[in-house]
């Protein structure tokens, strides 16, 4: 039976680096892969190209990443961890509706800016629908981000139905992922309008009494 644990095992690197030299080598591999994806997309990237650009043997690359999919997974996990840290920091001290509106709006702008600036992020997340493991990672990321938002909503609306708050927070974050993908698939002016519309819609729901 195929489950989340199976997907994670398939997608994750073969082994984690334990020594400083190995960690530095893995960083070079990921940097090389990121550059290649930015240039030509993940579909066209080849393991031999990654090894050559990173200055490592193909055998060394396979020690840590059994296939191209594992590299993409590792990059996706990295962006996920960095994003969650940013969201947690932005929301942890929010205590009122005005603060939530400002923090949420700024987070959306930051995320949109990253999608525009980082071809790797665009390439990774455009493939989530076709890759079940990446789709699970995206859903887990949305749920984790929703928890940060739920903590704020509980402070603002302590008497609200907790199930309703959970549903709203999760849906807002998941819709945000979809909104970003849509915004970067059209021209910049329309993308800006779509992001602004998403912020207005999301905040109306988040700040509803």
Short mmCIF file of N, CA and C in Angstrom, two decimals, residues 16-125:
data_model
loop_
_atom_site.label_atom_id
_atom_site.label_comp_id
_atom_site.label_asym_id
_atom_site.label_seq_id
_atom_site.Cartn_x
_atom_site.Cartn_y
_atom_site.Cartn_z
N UNK A 16 21.89 10.94 5.02
CA UNK A 16 22.20 12.31 5.42
C UNK A 16 23.69 12.45 5.67
N UNK A 17 24.31 13.55 5.28
CA UNK A 17 25.74 13.73 5.51
C UNK A 17 26.03 13.93 7.00
N UNK A 18 27.05 13.25 7.50
CA UNK A 18 27.36 13.34 8.92
C UNK A 18 28.61 14.16 9.20
N UNK A 19 29.50 14.29 8.23
CA UNK A 19 30.73 15.04 8.42
C UNK A 19 30.67 16.37 7.70
N UNK A 20 31.44 17.33 8.19
CA UNK A 20 31.43 18.67 7.61
C UNK A 20 31.77 18.64 6.13
N UNK A 21 32.78 17.85 5.76
CA UNK A 21 33.17 17.77 4.36
C UNK A 21 32.03 17.23 3.50
N UNK A 22 31.32 16.24 4.02
CA UNK A 22 30.18 15.68 3.28
C UNK A 22 29.05 16.69 3.17
N UNK A 23 28.81 17.43 4.25
CA UNK A 23 27.75 18.45 4.21
C UNK A 23 28.07 19.53 3.17
N UNK A 24 29.33 19.92 3.12
CA UNK A 24 29.73 20.93 2.14
C UNK A 24 29.55 20.38 0.72
N UNK A 25 29.86 19.10 0.53
CA UNK A 25 29.70 18.49 -0.78
C UNK A 25 28.22 18.46 -1.19
N UNK A 26 27.35 18.12 -0.24
CA UNK A 26 25.92 18.10 -0.53
C UNK A 26 25.42 19.50 -0.87
N UNK A 27 25.94 20.51 -0.16
CA UNK A 27 25.55 21.89 -0.46
C UNK A 27 25.95 22.26 -1.89
N UNK A 28 27.12 21.82 -2.32
CA UNK A 28 27.54 22.10 -3.70
C UNK A 28 26.62 21.40 -4.70
N UNK A 29 26.23 20.18 -4.37
CA UNK A 29 25.33 19.43 -5.25
C UNK A 29 23.98 20.14 -5.38
N UNK A 30 23.44 20.58 -4.27
CA UNK A 30 22.15 21.25 -4.30
C UNK A 30 22.24 22.60 -5.00
N UNK A 31 23.35 23.31 -4.78
CA UNK A 31 23.54 24.59 -5.46
C UNK A 31 23.65 24.39 -6.97
N UNK A 32 24.36 23.35 -7.37
CA UNK A 32 24.50 23.05 -8.79
C UNK A 32 23.15 22.68 -9.40
N UNK A 33 22.40 21.85 -8.69
CA UNK A 33 21.08 21.45 -9.18
C UNK A 33 20.16 22.65 -9.29
N UNK A 34 20.21 23.53 -8.30
CA UNK A 34 19.36 24.72 -8.31
C UNK A 34 19.68 25.60 -9.52
N UNK A 35 20.96 25.77 -9.81
CA UNK A 35 21.36 26.58 -10.95
C UNK A 35 20.90 25.95 -12.26
N UNK A 36 21.02 24.64 -12.38
CA UNK A 36 20.60 23.95 -13.60
C UNK A 36 19.09 24.02 -13.79
N UNK A 37 18.35 23.88 -12.69
CA UNK A 37 16.89 23.98 -12.79
C UNK A 37 16.49 25.38 -13.23
N UNK A 38 17.19 26.38 -12.69
CA UNK A 38 16.90 27.77 -13.08
C UNK A 38 17.16 27.98 -14.57
N UNK A 39 18.16 27.30 -15.10
CA UNK A 39 18.54 27.48 -16.50
C UNK A 39 17.64 26.71 -17.46
N UNK A 40 17.27 25.48 -17.06
CA UNK A 40 16.62 24.61 -18.04
C UNK A 40 15.43 23.83 -17.52
N UNK A 41 15.10 23.97 -16.22
CA UNK A 41 13.98 23.23 -15.66
C UNK A 41 14.42 21.87 -15.14
N UNK A 42 13.66 21.32 -14.21
CA UNK A 42 14.03 20.06 -13.58
C UNK A 42 13.89 18.88 -14.54
N UNK A 43 12.96 18.95 -15.48
CA UNK A 43 12.77 17.83 -16.41
C UNK A 43 14.00 17.62 -17.28
N UNK A 44 14.64 18.71 -17.67
CA UNK A 44 15.81 18.60 -18.55
C UNK A 44 17.11 18.34 -17.78
N UNK A 45 17.12 18.58 -16.49
CA UNK A 45 18.33 18.40 -15.69
C UNK A 45 18.75 16.93 -15.67
N UNK A 46 20.04 16.69 -15.78
CA UNK A 46 20.58 15.33 -15.74
C UNK A 46 21.54 15.18 -14.57
N UNK A 47 21.55 13.98 -13.97
CA UNK A 47 22.41 13.74 -12.81
C UNK A 47 23.87 14.00 -13.14
N UNK A 48 24.31 13.61 -14.35
CA UNK A 48 25.70 13.84 -14.73
C UNK A 48 26.05 15.32 -14.76
N UNK A 49 25.10 16.14 -15.19
CA UNK A 49 25.33 17.59 -15.22
C UNK A 49 25.49 18.13 -13.80
N UNK A 50 24.66 17.63 -12.88
CA UNK A 50 24.74 18.08 -11.49
C UNK A 50 26.11 17.74 -10.91
N UNK A 51 26.55 16.51 -11.12
CA UNK A 51 27.85 16.08 -10.59
C UNK A 51 28.99 16.91 -11.18
N UNK A 52 28.92 17.14 -12.49
CA UNK A 52 29.99 17.91 -13.14
C UNK A 52 30.05 19.34 -12.61
N UNK A 53 28.89 19.99 -12.51
CA UNK A 53 28.89 21.37 -12.05
C UNK A 53 29.29 21.47 -10.58
N UNK A 54 28.93 20.47 -9.78
CA UNK A 54 29.28 20.48 -8.35
C UNK A 54 30.72 20.08 -8.11
N UNK A 55 31.38 19.54 -9.13
CA UNK A 55 32.77 19.11 -8.97
C UNK A 55 32.91 17.84 -8.17
N UNK A 56 31.95 16.93 -8.31
CA UNK A 56 31.99 15.66 -7.60
C UNK A 56 31.81 14.53 -8.61
N UNK A 57 32.15 13.33 -8.19
CA UNK A 57 31.94 12.17 -9.06
C UNK A 57 30.46 11.80 -9.07
N UNK A 58 30.03 11.13 -10.12
CA UNK A 58 28.64 10.71 -10.20
C UNK A 58 28.32 9.72 -9.08
N UNK A 59 29.31 8.91 -8.70
CA UNK A 59 29.11 7.98 -7.59
C UNK A 59 28.87 8.70 -6.28
N UNK A 60 29.60 9.79 -6.06
CA UNK A 60 29.40 10.58 -4.84
C UNK A 60 28.01 11.19 -4.82
N UNK A 61 27.56 11.67 -5.98
CA UNK A 61 26.21 12.23 -6.06
C UNK A 61 25.16 11.19 -5.70
N UNK A 62 25.32 9.99 -6.25
CA UNK A 62 24.34 8.93 -5.99
C UNK A 62 24.38 8.45 -4.55
N UNK A 63 25.48 8.67 -3.86
CA UNK A 63 25.54 8.31 -2.43
C UNK A 63 24.47 9.05 -1.64
N UNK A 64 24.24 10.29 -2.01
CA UNK A 64 23.31 11.12 -1.25
C UNK A 64 21.96 11.29 -1.94
N UNK A 65 21.94 11.23 -3.25
CA UNK A 65 20.70 11.41 -3.99
C UNK A 65 20.56 10.30 -5.02
N UNK A 66 19.70 9.34 -4.76
CA UNK A 66 19.59 8.18 -5.64
C UNK A 66 19.06 8.51 -7.04
N UNK A 67 18.37 9.64 -7.17
CA UNK A 67 17.87 10.02 -8.48
C UNK A 67 17.55 11.52 -8.48
N UNK A 68 17.15 12.02 -9.64
CA UNK A 68 16.85 13.45 -9.79
C UNK A 68 15.69 13.86 -8.88
N UNK A 69 14.74 12.98 -8.71
CA UNK A 69 13.58 13.29 -7.89
C UNK A 69 13.99 13.57 -6.45
N UNK A 70 14.99 12.86 -5.95
CA UNK A 70 15.46 13.08 -4.59
C UNK A 70 16.08 14.47 -4.43
N UNK A 71 16.73 14.96 -5.47
CA UNK A 71 17.31 16.31 -5.42
C UNK A 71 16.19 17.34 -5.35
N UNK A 72 15.18 17.18 -6.20
CA UNK A 72 14.06 18.11 -6.20
C UNK A 72 13.36 18.10 -4.85
N UNK A 73 13.21 16.91 -4.28
CA UNK A 73 12.59 16.78 -2.96
C UNK A 73 13.39 17.55 -1.91
N UNK A 74 14.71 17.38 -1.94
CA UNK A 74 15.56 18.06 -0.95
C UNK A 74 15.45 19.57 -1.08
N UNK A 75 15.41 20.08 -2.30
CA UNK A 75 15.25 21.52 -2.51
C UNK A 75 13.88 21.99 -2.02
N UNK A 76 12.85 21.20 -2.29
CA UNK A 76 11.50 21.55 -1.84
C UNK A 76 11.43 21.59 -0.32
N UNK A 77 12.04 20.62 0.33
CA UNK A 77 12.05 20.60 1.80
C UNK A 77 12.76 21.83 2.35
N UNK A 78 13.84 22.23 1.69
CA UNK A 78 14.60 23.39 2.15
C UNK A 78 13.75 24.65 2.09
N UNK A 79 13.06 24.87 0.98
CA UNK A 79 12.18 26.04 0.87
C UNK A 79 11.05 25.97 1.88
N UNK A 80 10.55 24.77 2.14
CA UNK A 80 9.47 24.60 3.10
C UNK A 80 9.91 25.01 4.50
N UNK A 81 11.07 24.55 4.92
CA UNK A 81 11.59 24.87 6.26
C UNK A 81 11.83 26.37 6.39
N UNK A 82 12.43 26.97 5.36
CA UNK A 82 12.71 28.41 5.41
C UNK A 82 11.40 29.21 5.46
N UNK A 83 10.41 28.77 4.69
CA UNK A 83 9.13 29.46 4.68
C UNK A 83 8.42 29.39 6.01
N UNK A 84 8.44 28.22 6.63
CA UNK A 84 7.78 28.08 7.92
C UNK A 84 8.44 28.93 8.99
N UNK A 85 9.74 29.04 8.94
CA UNK A 85 10.45 29.89 9.90
C UNK A 85 10.05 31.35 9.73
N UNK A 86 9.92 31.78 8.48
CA UNK A 86 9.53 33.16 8.20
C UNK A 86 8.11 33.44 8.68
N UNK A 87 7.20 32.51 8.43
CA UNK A 87 5.80 32.68 8.83
C UNK A 87 5.67 32.68 10.35
N UNK A 88 6.36 31.77 11.00
CA UNK A 88 6.31 31.70 12.46
C UNK A 88 6.79 33.01 13.08
N UNK A 89 7.89 33.55 12.57
CA UNK A 89 8.43 34.80 13.11
C UNK A 89 7.48 35.96 12.89
N UNK A 90 6.81 35.98 11.73
CA UNK A 90 5.93 37.11 11.41
C UNK A 90 4.65 37.10 12.23
N UNK A 91 4.17 35.92 12.61
CA UNK A 91 2.86 35.82 13.27
C UNK A 91 2.91 35.65 14.79
N UNK A 92 4.07 35.33 15.33
CA UNK A 92 4.12 34.94 16.74
C UNK A 92 3.71 36.06 17.70
N UNK A 93 3.90 37.32 17.32
CA UNK A 93 3.59 38.41 18.23
C UNK A 93 2.31 39.17 17.86
N UNK A 94 1.56 38.67 16.89
CA UNK A 94 0.33 39.34 16.47
C UNK A 94 -0.73 39.19 17.55
N UNK A 95 -1.32 40.31 17.95
CA UNK A 95 -2.30 40.29 19.04
C UNK A 95 -3.63 40.96 18.67
N UNK A 96 -3.73 41.56 17.48
CA UNK A 96 -4.99 42.22 17.12
C UNK A 96 -5.23 42.10 15.63
N UNK A 97 -6.43 42.50 15.21
CA UNK A 97 -6.82 42.36 13.81
C UNK A 97 -5.93 43.18 12.89
N UNK A 98 -5.59 44.38 13.32
CA UNK A 98 -4.73 45.23 12.49
C UNK A 98 -3.37 44.58 12.27
N UNK A 99 -2.83 44.01 13.34
CA UNK A 99 -1.54 43.34 13.24
C UNK A 99 -1.60 42.13 12.33
N UNK A 100 -2.71 41.38 12.42
CA UNK A 100 -2.86 40.22 11.55
C UNK A 100 -2.94 40.65 10.09
N UNK A 101 -3.73 41.68 9.82
CA UNK A 101 -3.85 42.16 8.45
C UNK A 101 -2.52 42.57 7.86
N UNK A 102 -1.73 43.29 8.65
CA UNK A 102 -0.43 43.76 8.17
C UNK A 102 0.54 42.60 7.97
N UNK A 103 0.61 41.71 8.96
CA UNK A 103 1.56 40.60 8.89
C UNK A 103 1.21 39.65 7.74
N UNK A 104 -0.09 39.35 7.60
CA UNK A 104 -0.51 38.44 6.55
C UNK A 104 -0.22 39.04 5.17
N UNK A 105 -0.54 40.30 5.00
CA UNK A 105 -0.31 40.97 3.72
C UNK A 105 1.18 40.98 3.37
N UNK A 106 2.02 41.25 4.34
CA UNK A 106 3.46 41.27 4.10
C UNK A 106 3.98 39.88 3.75
N UNK A 107 3.45 38.84 4.43
CA UNK A 107 3.88 37.48 4.14
C UNK A 107 3.52 37.07 2.71
N UNK A 108 2.32 37.42 2.29
CA UNK A 108 1.91 37.10 0.92
C UNK A 108 2.81 37.80 -0.08
N UNK A 109 3.15 39.06 0.18
CA UNK A 109 4.03 39.80 -0.72
C UNK A 109 5.42 39.16 -0.78
N UNK A 110 5.92 38.73 0.36
CA UNK A 110 7.23 38.08 0.41
C UNK A 110 7.20 36.79 -0.41
N UNK A 111 6.16 35.99 -0.20
CA UNK A 111 6.04 34.71 -0.88
C UNK A 111 5.91 34.91 -2.39
N UNK A 112 5.12 35.89 -2.79
CA UNK A 112 4.96 36.20 -4.21
C UNK A 112 6.30 36.64 -4.80
N UNK A 113 7.02 37.46 -4.06
CA UNK A 113 8.32 37.91 -4.53
C UNK A 113 9.30 36.76 -4.72
N UNK A 114 9.23 35.77 -3.82
CA UNK A 114 10.11 34.61 -3.95
C UNK A 114 9.76 33.80 -5.19
N UNK A 115 8.47 33.63 -5.44
CA UNK A 115 8.06 32.90 -6.64
C UNK A 115 8.54 33.61 -7.90
N UNK A 116 8.49 34.93 -7.89
CA UNK A 116 8.93 35.69 -9.06
C UNK A 116 10.44 35.64 -9.23
N UNK A 117 11.16 35.63 -8.11
CA UNK A 117 12.62 35.73 -8.17
C UNK A 117 13.33 34.39 -8.28
N UNK A 118 12.67 33.31 -7.82
CA UNK A 118 13.32 32.01 -7.76
C UNK A 118 12.73 31.04 -8.77
N UNK A 119 13.37 30.86 -9.92
CA UNK A 119 12.87 29.89 -10.90
C UNK A 119 12.76 28.49 -10.32
N UNK A 120 13.63 28.15 -9.36
CA UNK A 120 13.60 26.81 -8.78
C UNK A 120 12.29 26.58 -8.04
N UNK A 121 11.85 27.56 -7.27
CA UNK A 121 10.58 27.43 -6.57
C UNK A 121 9.43 27.24 -7.54
N UNK A 122 9.44 28.02 -8.60
CA UNK A 122 8.37 27.90 -9.59
C UNK A 122 8.36 26.51 -10.21
N UNK A 123 9.54 26.02 -10.54
CA UNK A 123 9.63 24.71 -11.18
C UNK A 123 9.18 23.59 -10.24
N UNK A 124 9.61 23.68 -8.99
CA UNK A 124 9.26 22.64 -8.02
C UNK A 124 7.76 22.60 -7.80
N UNK A 125 7.19 23.74 -7.49
CA UNK A 125 5.78 23.74 -7.11
C UNK A 125 4.84 23.60 -8.29
#
